PDB file of C-alpha atoms in Angstrom:
ATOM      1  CA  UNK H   1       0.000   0.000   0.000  1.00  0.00           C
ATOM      2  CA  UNK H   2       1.557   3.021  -1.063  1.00  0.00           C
ATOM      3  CA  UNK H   3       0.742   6.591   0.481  1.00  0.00           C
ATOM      4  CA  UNK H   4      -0.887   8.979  -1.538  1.00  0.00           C
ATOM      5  CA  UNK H   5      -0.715  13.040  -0.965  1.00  0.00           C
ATOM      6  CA  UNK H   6      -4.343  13.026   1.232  1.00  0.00           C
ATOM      7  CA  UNK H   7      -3.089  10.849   3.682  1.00  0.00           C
ATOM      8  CA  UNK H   8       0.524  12.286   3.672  1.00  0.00           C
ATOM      9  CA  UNK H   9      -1.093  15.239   5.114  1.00  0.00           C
ATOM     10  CA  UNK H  10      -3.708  13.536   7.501  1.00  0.00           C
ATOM     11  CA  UNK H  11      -0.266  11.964   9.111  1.00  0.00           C
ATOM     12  CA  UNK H  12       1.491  15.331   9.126  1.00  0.00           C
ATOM     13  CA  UNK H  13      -1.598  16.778  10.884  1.00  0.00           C
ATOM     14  CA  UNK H  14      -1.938  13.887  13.642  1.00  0.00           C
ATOM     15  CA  UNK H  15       1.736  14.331  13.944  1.00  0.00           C
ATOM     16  CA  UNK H  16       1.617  18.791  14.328  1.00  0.00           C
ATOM     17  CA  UNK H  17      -1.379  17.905  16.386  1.00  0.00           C
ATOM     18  CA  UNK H  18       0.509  15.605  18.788  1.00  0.00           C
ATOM     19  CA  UNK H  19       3.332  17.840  18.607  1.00  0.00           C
ATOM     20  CA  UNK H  20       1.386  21.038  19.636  1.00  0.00           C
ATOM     21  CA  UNK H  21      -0.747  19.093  22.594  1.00  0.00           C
ATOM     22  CA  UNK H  22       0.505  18.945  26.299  1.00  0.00           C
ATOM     23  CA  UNK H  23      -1.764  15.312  26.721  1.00  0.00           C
ATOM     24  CA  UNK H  24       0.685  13.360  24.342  1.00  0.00           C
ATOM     25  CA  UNK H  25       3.810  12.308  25.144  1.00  0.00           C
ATOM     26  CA  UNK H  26       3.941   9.189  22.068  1.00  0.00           C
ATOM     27  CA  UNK H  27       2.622   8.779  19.258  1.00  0.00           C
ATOM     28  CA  UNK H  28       2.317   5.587  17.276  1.00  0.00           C
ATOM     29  CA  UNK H  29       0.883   5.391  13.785  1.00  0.00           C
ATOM     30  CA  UNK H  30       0.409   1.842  11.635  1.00  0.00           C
ATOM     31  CA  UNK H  31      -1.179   2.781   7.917  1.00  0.00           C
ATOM     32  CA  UNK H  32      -0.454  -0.329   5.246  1.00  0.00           C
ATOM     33  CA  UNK H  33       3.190  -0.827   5.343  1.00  0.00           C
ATOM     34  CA  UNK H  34       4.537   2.635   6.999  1.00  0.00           C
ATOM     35  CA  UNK H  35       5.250   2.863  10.793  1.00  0.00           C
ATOM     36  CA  UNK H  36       5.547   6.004  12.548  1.00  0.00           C
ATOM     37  CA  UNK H  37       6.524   6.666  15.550  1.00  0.00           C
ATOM     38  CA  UNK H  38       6.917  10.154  18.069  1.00  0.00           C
ATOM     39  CA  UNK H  39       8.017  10.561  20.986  1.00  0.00           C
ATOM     40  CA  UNK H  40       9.048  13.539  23.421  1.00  0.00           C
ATOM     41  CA  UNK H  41      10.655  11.374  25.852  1.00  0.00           C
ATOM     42  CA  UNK H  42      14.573  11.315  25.952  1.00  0.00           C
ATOM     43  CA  UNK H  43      15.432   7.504  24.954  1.00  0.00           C
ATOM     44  CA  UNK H  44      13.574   5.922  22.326  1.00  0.00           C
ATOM     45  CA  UNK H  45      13.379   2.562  21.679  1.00  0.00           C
ATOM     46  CA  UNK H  46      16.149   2.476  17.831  1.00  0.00           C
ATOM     47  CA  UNK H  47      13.783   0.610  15.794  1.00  0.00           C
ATOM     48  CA  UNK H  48      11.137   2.760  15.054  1.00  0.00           C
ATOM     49  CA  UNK H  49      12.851   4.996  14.089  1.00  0.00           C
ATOM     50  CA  UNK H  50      13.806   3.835  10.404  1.00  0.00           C
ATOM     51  CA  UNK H  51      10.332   3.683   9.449  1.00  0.00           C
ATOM     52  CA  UNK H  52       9.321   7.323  10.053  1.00  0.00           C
ATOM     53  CA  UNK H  53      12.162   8.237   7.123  1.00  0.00           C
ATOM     54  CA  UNK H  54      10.569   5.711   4.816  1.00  0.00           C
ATOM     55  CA  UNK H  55       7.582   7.810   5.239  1.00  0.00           C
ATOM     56  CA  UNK H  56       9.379  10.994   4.645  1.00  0.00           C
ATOM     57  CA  UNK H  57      10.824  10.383   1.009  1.00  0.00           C
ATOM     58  CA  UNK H  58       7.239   9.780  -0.024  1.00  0.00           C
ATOM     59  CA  UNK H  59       6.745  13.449  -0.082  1.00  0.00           C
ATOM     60  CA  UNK H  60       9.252  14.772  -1.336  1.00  0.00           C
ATOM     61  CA  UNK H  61       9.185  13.206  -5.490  1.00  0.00           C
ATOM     62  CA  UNK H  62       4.995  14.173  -5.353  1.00  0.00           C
ATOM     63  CA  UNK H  63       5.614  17.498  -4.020  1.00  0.00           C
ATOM     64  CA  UNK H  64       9.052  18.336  -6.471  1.00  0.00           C
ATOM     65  CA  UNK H  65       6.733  18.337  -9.712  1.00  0.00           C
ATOM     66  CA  UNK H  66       3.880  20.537  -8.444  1.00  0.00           C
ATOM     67  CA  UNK H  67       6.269  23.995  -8.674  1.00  0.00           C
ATOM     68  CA  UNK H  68       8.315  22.778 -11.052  1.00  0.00           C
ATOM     69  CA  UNK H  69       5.538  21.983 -13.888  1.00  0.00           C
ATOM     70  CA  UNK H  70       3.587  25.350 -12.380  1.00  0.00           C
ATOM     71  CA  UNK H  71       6.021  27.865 -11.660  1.00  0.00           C
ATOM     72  CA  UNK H  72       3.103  30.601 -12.801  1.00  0.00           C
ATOM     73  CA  UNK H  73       0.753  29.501 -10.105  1.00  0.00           C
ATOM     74  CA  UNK H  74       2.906  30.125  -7.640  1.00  0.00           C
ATOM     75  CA  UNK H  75       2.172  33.946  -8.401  1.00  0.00           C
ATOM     76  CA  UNK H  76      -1.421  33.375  -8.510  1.00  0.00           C
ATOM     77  CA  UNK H  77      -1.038  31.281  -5.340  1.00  0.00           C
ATOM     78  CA  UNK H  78       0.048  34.460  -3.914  1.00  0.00           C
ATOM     79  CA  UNK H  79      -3.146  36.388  -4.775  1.00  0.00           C
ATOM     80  CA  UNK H  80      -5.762  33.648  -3.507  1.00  0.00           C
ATOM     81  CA  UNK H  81      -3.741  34.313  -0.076  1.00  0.00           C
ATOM     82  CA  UNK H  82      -5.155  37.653   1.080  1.00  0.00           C
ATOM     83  CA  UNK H  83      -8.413  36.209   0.024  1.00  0.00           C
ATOM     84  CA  UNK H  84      -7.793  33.452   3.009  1.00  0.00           C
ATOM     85  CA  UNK H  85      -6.556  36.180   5.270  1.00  0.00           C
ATOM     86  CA  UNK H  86     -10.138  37.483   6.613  1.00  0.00           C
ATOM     87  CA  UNK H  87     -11.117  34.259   8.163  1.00  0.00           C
ATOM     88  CA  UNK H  88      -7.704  34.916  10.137  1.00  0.00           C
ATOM     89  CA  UNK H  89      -9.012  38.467  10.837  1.00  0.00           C
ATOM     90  CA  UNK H  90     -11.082  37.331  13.782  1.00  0.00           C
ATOM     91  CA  UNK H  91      -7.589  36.446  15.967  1.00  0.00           C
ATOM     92  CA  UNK H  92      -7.115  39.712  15.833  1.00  0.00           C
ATOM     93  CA  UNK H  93     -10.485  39.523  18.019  1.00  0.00           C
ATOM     94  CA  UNK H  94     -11.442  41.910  21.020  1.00  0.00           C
ATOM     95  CA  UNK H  95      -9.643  41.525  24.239  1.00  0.00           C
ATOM     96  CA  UNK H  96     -12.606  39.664  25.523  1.00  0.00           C
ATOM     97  CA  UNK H  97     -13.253  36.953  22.659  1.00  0.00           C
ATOM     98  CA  UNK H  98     -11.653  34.151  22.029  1.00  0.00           C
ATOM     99  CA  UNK H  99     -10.885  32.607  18.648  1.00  0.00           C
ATOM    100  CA  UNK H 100     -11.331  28.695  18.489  1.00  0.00           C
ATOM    101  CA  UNK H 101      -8.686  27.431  16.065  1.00  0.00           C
ATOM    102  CA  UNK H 102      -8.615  23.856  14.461  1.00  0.00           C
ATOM    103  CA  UNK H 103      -5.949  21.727  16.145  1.00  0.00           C
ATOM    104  CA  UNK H 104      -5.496  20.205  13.481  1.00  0.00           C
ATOM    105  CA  UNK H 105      -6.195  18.957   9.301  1.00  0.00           C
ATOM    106  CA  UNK H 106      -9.431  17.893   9.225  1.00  0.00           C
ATOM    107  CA  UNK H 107     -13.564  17.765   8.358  1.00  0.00           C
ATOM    108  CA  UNK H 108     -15.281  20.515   9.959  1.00  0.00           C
ATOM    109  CA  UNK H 109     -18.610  19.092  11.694  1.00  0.00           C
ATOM    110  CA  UNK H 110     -21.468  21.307  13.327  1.00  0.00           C
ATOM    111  CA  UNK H 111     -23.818  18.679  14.765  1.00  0.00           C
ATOM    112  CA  UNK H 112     -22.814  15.035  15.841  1.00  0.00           C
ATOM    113  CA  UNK H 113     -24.805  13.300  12.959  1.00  0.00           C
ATOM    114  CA  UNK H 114     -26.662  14.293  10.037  1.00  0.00           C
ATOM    115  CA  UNK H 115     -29.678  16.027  10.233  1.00  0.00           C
ATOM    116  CA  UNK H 116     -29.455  16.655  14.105  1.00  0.00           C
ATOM    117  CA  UNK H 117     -29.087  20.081  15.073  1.00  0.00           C
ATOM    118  CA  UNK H 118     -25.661  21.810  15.767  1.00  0.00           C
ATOM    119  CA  UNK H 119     -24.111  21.892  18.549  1.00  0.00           C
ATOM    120  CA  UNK H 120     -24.251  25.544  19.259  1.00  0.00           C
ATOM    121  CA  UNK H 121     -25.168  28.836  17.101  1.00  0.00           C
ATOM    122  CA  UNK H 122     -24.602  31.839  17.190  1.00  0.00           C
ATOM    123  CA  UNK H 123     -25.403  33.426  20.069  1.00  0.00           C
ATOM    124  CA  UNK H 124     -25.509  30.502  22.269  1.00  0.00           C
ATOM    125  CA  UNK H 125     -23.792  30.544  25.734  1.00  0.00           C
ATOM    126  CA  UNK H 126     -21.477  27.704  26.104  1.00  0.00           C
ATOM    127  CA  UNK H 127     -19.233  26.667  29.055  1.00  0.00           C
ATOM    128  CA  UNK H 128     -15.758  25.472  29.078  1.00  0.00           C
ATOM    129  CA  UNK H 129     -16.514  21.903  28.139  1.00  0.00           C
ATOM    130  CA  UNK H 130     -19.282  22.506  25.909  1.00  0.00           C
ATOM    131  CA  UNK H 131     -18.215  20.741  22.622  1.00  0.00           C
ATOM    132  CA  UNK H 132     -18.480  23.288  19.330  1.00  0.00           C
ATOM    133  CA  UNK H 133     -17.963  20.601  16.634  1.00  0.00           C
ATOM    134  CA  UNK H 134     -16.291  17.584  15.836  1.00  0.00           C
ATOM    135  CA  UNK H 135     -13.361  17.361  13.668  1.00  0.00           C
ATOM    136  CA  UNK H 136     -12.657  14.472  11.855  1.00  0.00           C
ATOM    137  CA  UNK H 137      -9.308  12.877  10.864  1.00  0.00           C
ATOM    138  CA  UNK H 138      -9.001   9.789   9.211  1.00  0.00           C
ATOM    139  CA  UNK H 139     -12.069   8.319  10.591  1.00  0.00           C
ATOM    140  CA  UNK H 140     -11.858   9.634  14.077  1.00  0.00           C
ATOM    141  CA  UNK H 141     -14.075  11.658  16.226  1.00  0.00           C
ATOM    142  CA  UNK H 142     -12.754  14.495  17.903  1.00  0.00           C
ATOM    143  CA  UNK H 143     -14.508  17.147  20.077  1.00  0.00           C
ATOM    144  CA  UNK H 144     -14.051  20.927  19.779  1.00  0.00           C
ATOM    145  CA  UNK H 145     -14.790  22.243  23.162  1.00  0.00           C
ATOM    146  CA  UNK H 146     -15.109  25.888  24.244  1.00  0.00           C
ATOM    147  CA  UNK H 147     -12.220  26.029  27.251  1.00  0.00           C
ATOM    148  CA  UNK H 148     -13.723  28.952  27.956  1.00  0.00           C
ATOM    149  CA  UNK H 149     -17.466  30.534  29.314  1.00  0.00           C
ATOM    150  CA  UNK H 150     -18.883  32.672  26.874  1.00  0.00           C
ATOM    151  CA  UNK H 151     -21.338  33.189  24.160  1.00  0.00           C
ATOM    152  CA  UNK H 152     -20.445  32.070  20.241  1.00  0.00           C
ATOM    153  CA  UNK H 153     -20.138  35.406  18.229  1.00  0.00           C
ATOM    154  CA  UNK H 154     -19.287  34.117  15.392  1.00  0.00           C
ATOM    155  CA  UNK H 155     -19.024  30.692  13.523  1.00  0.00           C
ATOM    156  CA  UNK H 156     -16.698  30.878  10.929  1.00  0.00           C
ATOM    157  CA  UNK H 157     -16.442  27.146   9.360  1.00  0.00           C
ATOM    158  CA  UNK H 158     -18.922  25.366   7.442  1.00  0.00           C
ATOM    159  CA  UNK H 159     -20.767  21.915   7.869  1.00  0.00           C
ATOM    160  CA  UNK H 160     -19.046  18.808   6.393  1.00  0.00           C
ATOM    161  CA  UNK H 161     -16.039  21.156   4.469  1.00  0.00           C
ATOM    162  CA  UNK H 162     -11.991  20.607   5.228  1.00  0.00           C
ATOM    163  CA  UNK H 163     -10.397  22.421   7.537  1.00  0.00           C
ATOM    164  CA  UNK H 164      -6.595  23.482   8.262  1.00  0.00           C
ATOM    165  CA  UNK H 165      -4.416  23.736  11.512  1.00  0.00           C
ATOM    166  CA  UNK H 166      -5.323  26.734  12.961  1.00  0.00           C
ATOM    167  CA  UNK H 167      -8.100  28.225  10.726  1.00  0.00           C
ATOM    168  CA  UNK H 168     -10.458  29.566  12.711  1.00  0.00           C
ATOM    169  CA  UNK H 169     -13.478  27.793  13.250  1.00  0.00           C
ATOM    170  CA  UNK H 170     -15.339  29.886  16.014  1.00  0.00           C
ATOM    171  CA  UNK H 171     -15.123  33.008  18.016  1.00  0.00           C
ATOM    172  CA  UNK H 172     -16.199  33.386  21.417  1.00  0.00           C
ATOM    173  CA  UNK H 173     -16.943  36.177  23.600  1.00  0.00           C
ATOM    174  CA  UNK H 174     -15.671  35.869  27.011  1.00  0.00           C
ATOM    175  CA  UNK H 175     -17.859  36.193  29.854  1.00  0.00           C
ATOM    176  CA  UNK H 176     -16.842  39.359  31.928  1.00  0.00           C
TER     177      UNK H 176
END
């Protein structure tokens, strides 16, 4: 089983995520014939280690074509930027909201199933543990919470679409 681009990303995102997170201190990944394997302890056991490389020169031949055969794009590349930039415009947020970021590459979702109703809109008041959404990555489940008390100002991802690490999904006004 070979690794496409897709799920090159999905493991760079589980692996940012797990780097970025205080509640993981390994991180083992099996997908078809790849092993990966992080960990911010001091020793590691030697023989994971090789595999996480053999994962690494995957990228690099699929990614070398894409500027090379579009050198052009990459200026147009540059203008579709700003266009992303407003959805970043609410971290520049008041003093008293909060901006709920994605933790990591995934699929935005506002309710827990189809055709129930979302999890919170706008103008909601939520608590600290109140989930937002769920995010999925390669099949699993996570929950968005609020970490904070508050009412949603703003909700800034849509239903079922891809997400990036730290795109804003939500934005939160503190309670005073």
């Amino acid at each position: 089983m070979s690794l496409n681009q897709p799920d090159i990303r999905e493991l760079k995102s589980l692996v940012d995520w797990a780097h970025t997170t205080t509640d993981v201190r390994e991180l083992s990944i099996k997908y078809g014939d790849v092993e990966l394997f992080v960990s911010r302890n001091e020793r590691t056991a030697a023989a994971p280690s090789p595999a996480a490389p053999a994962a690494v020169p995957a990228p690099a031949p699929v990614a070398a074509p894409a500027p090379v055969s579009a050198p052009a794009a990459t200026a147009t590349a540059v203008a579709p930027a700003p266009a992303a930039a407003p959805p970043s415009a609410p971290a520049a947020a008041a003093e008293d909201e909060v901006v709920i970021t994605a933790p990591m590459v995934g699929t935005f979702y506002a309710s827990p199933k189809p055709g129930a109703p979302e999890f919170v809109k706008v103008g909601d008041r939520v608590t600290a543990d109140s989930v937002l959404c769920i995010l999925e990555v390669m099949k699993l489940m996570n929950n968005i919470e609020a970490k904070v008390d508050g009412v949603v100002t703003q909700i800034l991802a849509e239903n079922e679409h891809a997400v990036e690490y730290g795109q804003p999904l939500m934005v939160i006004k503190r309670d005073a």
